[in-house]
PDB file of C-alpha atoms in Angstrom:
ATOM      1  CA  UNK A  15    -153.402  62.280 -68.002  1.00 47.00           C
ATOM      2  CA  UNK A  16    -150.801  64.403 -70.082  1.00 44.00           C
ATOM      3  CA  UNK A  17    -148.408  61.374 -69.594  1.00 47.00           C
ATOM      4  CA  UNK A  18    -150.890  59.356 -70.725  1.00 41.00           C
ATOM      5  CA  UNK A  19    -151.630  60.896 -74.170  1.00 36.00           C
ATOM      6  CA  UNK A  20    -147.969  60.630 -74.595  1.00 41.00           C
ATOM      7  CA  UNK A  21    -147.384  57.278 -74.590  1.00 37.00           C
ATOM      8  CA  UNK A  22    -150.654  56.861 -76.529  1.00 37.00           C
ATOM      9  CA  UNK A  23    -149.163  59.171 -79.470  1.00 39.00           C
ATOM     10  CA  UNK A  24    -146.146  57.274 -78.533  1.00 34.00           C
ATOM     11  CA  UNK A  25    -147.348  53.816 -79.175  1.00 37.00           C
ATOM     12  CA  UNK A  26    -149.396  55.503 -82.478  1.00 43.00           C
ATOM     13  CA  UNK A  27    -146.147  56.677 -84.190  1.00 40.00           C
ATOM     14  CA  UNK A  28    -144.120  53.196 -83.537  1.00 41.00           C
ATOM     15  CA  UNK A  29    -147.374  51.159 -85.269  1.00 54.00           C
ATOM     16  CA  UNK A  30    -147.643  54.222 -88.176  1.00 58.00           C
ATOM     17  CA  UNK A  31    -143.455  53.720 -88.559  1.00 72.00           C
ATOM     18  CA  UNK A  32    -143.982  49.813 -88.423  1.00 74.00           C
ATOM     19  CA  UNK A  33    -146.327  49.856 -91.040  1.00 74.00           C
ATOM     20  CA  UNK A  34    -144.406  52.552 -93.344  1.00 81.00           C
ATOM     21  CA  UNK A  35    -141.318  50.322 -93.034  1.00 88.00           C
ATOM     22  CA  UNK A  36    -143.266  46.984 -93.916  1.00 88.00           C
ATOM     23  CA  UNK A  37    -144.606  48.331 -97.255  1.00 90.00           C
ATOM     24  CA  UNK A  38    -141.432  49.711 -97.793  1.00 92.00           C
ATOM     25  CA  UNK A  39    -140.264  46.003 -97.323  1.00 95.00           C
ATOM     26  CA  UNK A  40    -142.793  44.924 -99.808  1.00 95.00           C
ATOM     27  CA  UNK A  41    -142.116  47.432-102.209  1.00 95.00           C
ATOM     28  CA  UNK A  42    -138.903  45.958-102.566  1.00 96.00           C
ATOM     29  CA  UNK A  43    -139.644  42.505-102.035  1.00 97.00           C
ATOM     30  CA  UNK A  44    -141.851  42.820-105.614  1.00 97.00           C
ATOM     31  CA  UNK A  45    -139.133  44.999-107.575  1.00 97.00           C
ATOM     32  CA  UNK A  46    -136.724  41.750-106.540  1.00 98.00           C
ATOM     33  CA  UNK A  47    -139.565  39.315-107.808  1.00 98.00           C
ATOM     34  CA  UNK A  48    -139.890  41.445-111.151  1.00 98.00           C
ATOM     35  CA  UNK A  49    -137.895  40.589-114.239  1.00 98.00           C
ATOM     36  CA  UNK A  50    -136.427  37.553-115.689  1.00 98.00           C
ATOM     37  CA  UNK A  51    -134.492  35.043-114.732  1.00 98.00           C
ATOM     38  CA  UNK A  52    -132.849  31.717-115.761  1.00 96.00           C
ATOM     39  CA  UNK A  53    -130.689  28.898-113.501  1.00 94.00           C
ATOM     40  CA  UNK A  54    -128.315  28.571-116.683  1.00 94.00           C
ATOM     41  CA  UNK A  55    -125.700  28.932-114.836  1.00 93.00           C
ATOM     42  CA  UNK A  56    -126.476  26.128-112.709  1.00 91.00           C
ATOM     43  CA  UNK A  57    -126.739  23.698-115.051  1.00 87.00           C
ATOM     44  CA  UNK A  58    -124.053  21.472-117.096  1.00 76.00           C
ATOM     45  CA  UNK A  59    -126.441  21.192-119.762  1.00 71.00           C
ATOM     46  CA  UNK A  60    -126.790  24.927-121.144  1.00 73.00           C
ATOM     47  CA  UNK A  61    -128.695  23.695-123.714  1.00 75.00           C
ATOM     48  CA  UNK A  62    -132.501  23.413-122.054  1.00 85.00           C
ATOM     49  CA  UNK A  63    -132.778  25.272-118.794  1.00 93.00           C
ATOM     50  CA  UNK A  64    -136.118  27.112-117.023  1.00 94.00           C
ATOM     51  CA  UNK A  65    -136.544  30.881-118.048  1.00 96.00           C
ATOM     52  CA  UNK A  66    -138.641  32.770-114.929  1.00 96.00           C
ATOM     53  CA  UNK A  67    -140.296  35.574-115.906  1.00 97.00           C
ATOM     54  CA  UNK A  68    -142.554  38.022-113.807  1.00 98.00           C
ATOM     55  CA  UNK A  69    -144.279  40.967-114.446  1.00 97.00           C
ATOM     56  CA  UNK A  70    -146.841  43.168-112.097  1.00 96.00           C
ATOM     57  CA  UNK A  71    -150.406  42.744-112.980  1.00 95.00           C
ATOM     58  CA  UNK A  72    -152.355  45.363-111.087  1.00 91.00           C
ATOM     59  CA  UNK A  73    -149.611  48.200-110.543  1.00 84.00           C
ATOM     60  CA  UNK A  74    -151.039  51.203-108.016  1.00 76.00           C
ATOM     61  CA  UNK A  75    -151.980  50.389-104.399  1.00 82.00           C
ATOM     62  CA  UNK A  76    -149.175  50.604-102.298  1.00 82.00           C
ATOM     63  CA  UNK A  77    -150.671  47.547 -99.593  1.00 84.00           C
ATOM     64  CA  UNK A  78    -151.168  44.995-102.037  1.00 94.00           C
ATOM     65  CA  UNK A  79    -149.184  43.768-105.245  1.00 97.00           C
ATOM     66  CA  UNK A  80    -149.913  41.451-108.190  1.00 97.00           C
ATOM     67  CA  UNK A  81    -147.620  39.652-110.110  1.00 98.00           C
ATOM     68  CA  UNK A  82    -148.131  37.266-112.879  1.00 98.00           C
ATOM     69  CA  UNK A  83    -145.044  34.731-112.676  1.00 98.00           C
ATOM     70  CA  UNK A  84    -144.377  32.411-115.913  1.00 97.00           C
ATOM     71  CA  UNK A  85    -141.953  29.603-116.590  1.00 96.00           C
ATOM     72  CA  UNK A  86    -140.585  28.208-119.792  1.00 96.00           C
ATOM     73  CA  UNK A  87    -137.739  26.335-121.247  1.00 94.00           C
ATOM     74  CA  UNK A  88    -135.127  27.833-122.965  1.00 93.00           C
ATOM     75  CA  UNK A  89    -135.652  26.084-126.438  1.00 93.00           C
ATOM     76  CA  UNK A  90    -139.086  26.396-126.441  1.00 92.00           C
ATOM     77  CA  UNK A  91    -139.533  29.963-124.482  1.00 91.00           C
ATOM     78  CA  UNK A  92    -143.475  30.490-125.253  1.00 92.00           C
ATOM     79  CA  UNK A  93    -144.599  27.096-124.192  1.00 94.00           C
ATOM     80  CA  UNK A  94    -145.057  28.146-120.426  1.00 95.00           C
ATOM     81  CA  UNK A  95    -144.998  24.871-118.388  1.00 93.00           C
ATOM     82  CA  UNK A  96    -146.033  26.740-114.877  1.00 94.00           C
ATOM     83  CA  UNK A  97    -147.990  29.703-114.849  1.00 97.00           C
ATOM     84  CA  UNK A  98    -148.496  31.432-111.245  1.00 96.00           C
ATOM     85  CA  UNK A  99    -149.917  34.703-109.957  1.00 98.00           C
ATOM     86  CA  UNK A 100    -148.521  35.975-106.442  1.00 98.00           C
ATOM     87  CA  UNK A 101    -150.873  38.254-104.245  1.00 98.00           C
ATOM     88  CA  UNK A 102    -148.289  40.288-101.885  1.00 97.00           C
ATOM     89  CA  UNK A 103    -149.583  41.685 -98.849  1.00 96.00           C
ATOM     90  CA  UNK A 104    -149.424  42.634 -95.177  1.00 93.00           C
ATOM     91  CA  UNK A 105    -150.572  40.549 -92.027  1.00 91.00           C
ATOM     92  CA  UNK A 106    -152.101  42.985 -89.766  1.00 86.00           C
ATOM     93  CA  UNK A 107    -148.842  42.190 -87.592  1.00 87.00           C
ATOM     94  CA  UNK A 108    -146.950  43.481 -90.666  1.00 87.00           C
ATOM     95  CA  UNK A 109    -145.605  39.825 -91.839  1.00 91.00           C
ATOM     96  CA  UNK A 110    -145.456  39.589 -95.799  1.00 96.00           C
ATOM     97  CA  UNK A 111    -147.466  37.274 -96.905  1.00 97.00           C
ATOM     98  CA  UNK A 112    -147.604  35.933-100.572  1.00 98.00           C
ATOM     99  CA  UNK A 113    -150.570  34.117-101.334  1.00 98.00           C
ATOM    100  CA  UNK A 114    -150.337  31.920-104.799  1.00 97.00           C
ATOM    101  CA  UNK A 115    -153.047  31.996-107.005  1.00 96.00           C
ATOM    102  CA  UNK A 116    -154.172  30.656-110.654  1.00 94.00           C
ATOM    103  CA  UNK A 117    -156.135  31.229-113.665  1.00 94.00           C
ATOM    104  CA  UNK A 118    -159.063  29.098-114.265  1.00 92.00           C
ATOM    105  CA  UNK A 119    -156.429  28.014-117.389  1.00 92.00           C
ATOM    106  CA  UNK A 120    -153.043  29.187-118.784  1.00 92.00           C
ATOM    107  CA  UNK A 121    -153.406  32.383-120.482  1.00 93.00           C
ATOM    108  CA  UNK A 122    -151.487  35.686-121.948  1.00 94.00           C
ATOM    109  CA  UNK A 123    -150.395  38.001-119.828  1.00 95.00           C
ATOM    110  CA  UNK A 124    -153.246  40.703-121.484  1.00 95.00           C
ATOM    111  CA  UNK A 125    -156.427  38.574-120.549  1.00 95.00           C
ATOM    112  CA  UNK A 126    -155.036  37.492-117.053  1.00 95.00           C
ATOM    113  CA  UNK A 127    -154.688  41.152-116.283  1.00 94.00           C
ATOM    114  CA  UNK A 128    -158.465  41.980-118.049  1.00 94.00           C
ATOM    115  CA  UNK A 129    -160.311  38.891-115.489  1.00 94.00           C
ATOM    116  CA  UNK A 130    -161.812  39.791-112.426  1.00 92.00           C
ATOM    117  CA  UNK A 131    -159.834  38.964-109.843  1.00 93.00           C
ATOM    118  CA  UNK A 132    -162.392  37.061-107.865  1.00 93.00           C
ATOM    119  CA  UNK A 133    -162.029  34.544-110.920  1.00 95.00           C
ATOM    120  CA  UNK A 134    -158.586  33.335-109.762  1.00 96.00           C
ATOM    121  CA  UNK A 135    -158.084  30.338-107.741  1.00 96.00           C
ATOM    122  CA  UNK A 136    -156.263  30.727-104.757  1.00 96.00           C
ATOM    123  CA  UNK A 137    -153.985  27.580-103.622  1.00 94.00           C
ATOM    124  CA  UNK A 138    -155.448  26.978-100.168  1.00 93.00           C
ATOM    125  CA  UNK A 139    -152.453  26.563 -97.197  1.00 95.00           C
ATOM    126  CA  UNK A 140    -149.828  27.807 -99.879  1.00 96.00           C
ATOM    127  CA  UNK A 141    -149.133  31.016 -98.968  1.00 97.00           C
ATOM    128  CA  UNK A 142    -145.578  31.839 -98.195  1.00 97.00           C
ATOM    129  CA  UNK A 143    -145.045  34.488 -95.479  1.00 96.00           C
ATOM    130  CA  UNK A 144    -141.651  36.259 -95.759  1.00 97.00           C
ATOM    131  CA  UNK A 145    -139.234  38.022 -93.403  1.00 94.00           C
ATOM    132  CA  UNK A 146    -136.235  40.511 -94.847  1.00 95.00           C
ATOM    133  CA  UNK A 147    -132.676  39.351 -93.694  1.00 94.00           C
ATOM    134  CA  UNK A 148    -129.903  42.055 -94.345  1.00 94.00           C
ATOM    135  CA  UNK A 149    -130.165  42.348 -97.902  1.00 95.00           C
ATOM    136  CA  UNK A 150    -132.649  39.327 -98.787  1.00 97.00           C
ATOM    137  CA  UNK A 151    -135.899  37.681 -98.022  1.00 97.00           C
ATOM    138  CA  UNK A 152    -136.482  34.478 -96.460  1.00 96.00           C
ATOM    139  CA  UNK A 153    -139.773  32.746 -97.215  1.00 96.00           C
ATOM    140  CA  UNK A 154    -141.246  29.542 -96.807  1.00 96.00           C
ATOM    141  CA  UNK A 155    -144.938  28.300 -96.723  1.00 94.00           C
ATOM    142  CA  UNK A 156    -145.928  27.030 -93.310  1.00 89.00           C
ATOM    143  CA  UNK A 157    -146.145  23.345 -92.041  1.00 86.00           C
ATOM    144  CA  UNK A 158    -147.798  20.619 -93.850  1.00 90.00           C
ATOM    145  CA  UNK A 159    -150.501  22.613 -95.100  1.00 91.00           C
ATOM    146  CA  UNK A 160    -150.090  23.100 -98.644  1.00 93.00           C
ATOM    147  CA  UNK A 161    -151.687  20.236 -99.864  1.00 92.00           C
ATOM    148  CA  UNK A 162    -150.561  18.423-102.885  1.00 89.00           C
ATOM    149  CA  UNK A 163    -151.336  14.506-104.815  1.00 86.00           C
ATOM    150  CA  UNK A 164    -148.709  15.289-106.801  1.00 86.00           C
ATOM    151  CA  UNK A 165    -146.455  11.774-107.424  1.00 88.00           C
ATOM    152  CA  UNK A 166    -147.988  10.266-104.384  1.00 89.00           C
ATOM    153  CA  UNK A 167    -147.124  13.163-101.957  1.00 92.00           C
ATOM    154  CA  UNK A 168    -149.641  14.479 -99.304  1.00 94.00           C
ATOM    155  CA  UNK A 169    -147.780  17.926 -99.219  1.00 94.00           C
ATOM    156  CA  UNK A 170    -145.696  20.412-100.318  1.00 93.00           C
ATOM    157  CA  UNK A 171    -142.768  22.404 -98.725  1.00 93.00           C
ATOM    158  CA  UNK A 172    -141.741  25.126-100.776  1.00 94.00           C
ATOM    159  CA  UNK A 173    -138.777  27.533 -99.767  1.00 94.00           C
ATOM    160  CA  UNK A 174    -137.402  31.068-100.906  1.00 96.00           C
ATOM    161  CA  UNK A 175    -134.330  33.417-100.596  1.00 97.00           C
ATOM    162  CA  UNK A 176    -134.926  36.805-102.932  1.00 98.00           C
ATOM    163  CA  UNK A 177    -132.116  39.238-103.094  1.00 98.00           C
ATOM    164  CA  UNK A 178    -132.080  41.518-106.191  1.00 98.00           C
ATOM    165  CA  UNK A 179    -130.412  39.334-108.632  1.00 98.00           C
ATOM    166  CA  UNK A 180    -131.351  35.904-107.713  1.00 97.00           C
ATOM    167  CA  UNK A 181    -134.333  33.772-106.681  1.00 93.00           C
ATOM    168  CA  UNK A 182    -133.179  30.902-104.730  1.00 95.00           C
ATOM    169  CA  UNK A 183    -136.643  28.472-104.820  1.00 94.00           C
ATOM    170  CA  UNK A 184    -136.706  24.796-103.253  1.00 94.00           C
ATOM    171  CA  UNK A 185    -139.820  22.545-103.472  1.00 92.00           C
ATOM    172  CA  UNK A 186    -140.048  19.496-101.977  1.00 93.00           C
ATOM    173  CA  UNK A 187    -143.128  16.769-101.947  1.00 93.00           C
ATOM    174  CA  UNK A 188    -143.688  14.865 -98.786  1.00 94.00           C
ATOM    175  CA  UNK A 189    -145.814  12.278 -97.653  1.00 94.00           C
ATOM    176  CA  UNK A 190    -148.282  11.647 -94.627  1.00 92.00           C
ATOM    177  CA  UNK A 191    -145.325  10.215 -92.845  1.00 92.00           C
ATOM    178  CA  UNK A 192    -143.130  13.324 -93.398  1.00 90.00           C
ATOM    179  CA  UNK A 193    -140.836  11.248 -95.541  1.00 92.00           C
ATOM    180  CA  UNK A 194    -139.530  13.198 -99.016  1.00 93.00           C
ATOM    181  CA  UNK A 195    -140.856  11.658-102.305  1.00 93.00           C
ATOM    182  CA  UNK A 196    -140.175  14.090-104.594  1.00 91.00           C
ATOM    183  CA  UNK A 197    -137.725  17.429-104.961  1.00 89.00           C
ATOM    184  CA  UNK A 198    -134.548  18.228-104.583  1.00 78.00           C
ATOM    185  CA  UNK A 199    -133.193  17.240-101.451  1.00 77.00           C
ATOM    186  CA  UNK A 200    -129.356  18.401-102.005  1.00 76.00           C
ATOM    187  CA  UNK A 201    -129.757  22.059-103.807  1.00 82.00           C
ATOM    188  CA  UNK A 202    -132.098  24.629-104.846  1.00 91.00           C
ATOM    189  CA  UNK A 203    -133.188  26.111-108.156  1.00 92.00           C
ATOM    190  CA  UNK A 204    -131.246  29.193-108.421  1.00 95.00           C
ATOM    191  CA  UNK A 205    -132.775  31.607-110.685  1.00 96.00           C
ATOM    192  CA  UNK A 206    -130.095  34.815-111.741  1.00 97.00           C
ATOM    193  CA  UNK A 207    -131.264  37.491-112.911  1.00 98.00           C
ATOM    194  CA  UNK A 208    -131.264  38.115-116.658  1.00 96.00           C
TER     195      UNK A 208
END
């Protein structure tokens, strides 16, 4: 019986450490999202490139996070072309999962974080579920499940590396026949932080 308590403490202590280290994990995960970014540097044309900028939303629970995700072009900086909001949080087998959501329409920064929450719209089959890799996190959504019409694709693959000064993001469209239509198929957008 005494061994027996044991192990049950035991096994209690690994899940409590588990857990401890994955919010840990997403702690850092969301300081890495935060900030602003630009691919510039990827670009011949320094002219007109995409500024990414992300700020937290909801700041204070330590199992879920909320970030408000913008992106503009450099010569016109406060005419956001794609607004997102990421909801980070924990599987219960500790597996980070970012779900993407949106506003019922583009909006400041100040009334997105003064709507309820239940007024968002959550991208069904989106969500990207990360894993941390040395100093990085891999993501990626899963499957074909993120559904998309977008220029005659069925559905979208969308793909992440996060390390503290860089975003690394590739999208790609495909159709019902898994063929590409849309995306980059050679490189990434890589995002460095500003």
């Amino acid at each position: 019986m005494y061994r027996l308590l044991i192990f049950a403490f035991l096994l209690f202590a690994c899940s409590k450490t588990e857990k401890n280290s994955a919010r840990l994990e997403l702690e850092v995960l969301t300081n890495f999202m935060k900030g602003s970014f630009s691919n510039k540097d990827q670009l011949a044309d320094k002219y007109s490139y995409t500024i990414l900028s992300t700020k937290e939303l909801w700041p204070g629970s330590e199992s879920e996070k909320w970030l408000l995700e913008n992106q503009s072009l450099s010569i016109n900086p406060d005419d956001i072309f794609r607004q997102r909001i990421y909801h980070i949080k924990l599987t219960d087998d500790n597996i980070i999962q970012v779900d993407i959501l949106a506003a019922p329409a583009k909006a400041s920064f100040e009334t997105i974080k003064e709507m309820n929450k239940d007024s968002l719209i959550i991208r069904s089959g989106c969500s990207i579920f990360f894993r941390k890799e040395k100093d990085e996190f891999i993501g990626a959504t899963f499957g074909d499940q993120c559904e998309t019409s977008y220029q005659n694709a069925s559905h979208v693959v969308e793909q992440f590396k996060i390390s503290k000064n860089q975003f690394i993001n590739w999208v790609s469209g495909y159709n019902d026949a898994g063929d590409q239509v849309w995306g980059a198929e050679e490189q990434a957008l890589i995002f460095k932080r500003l």
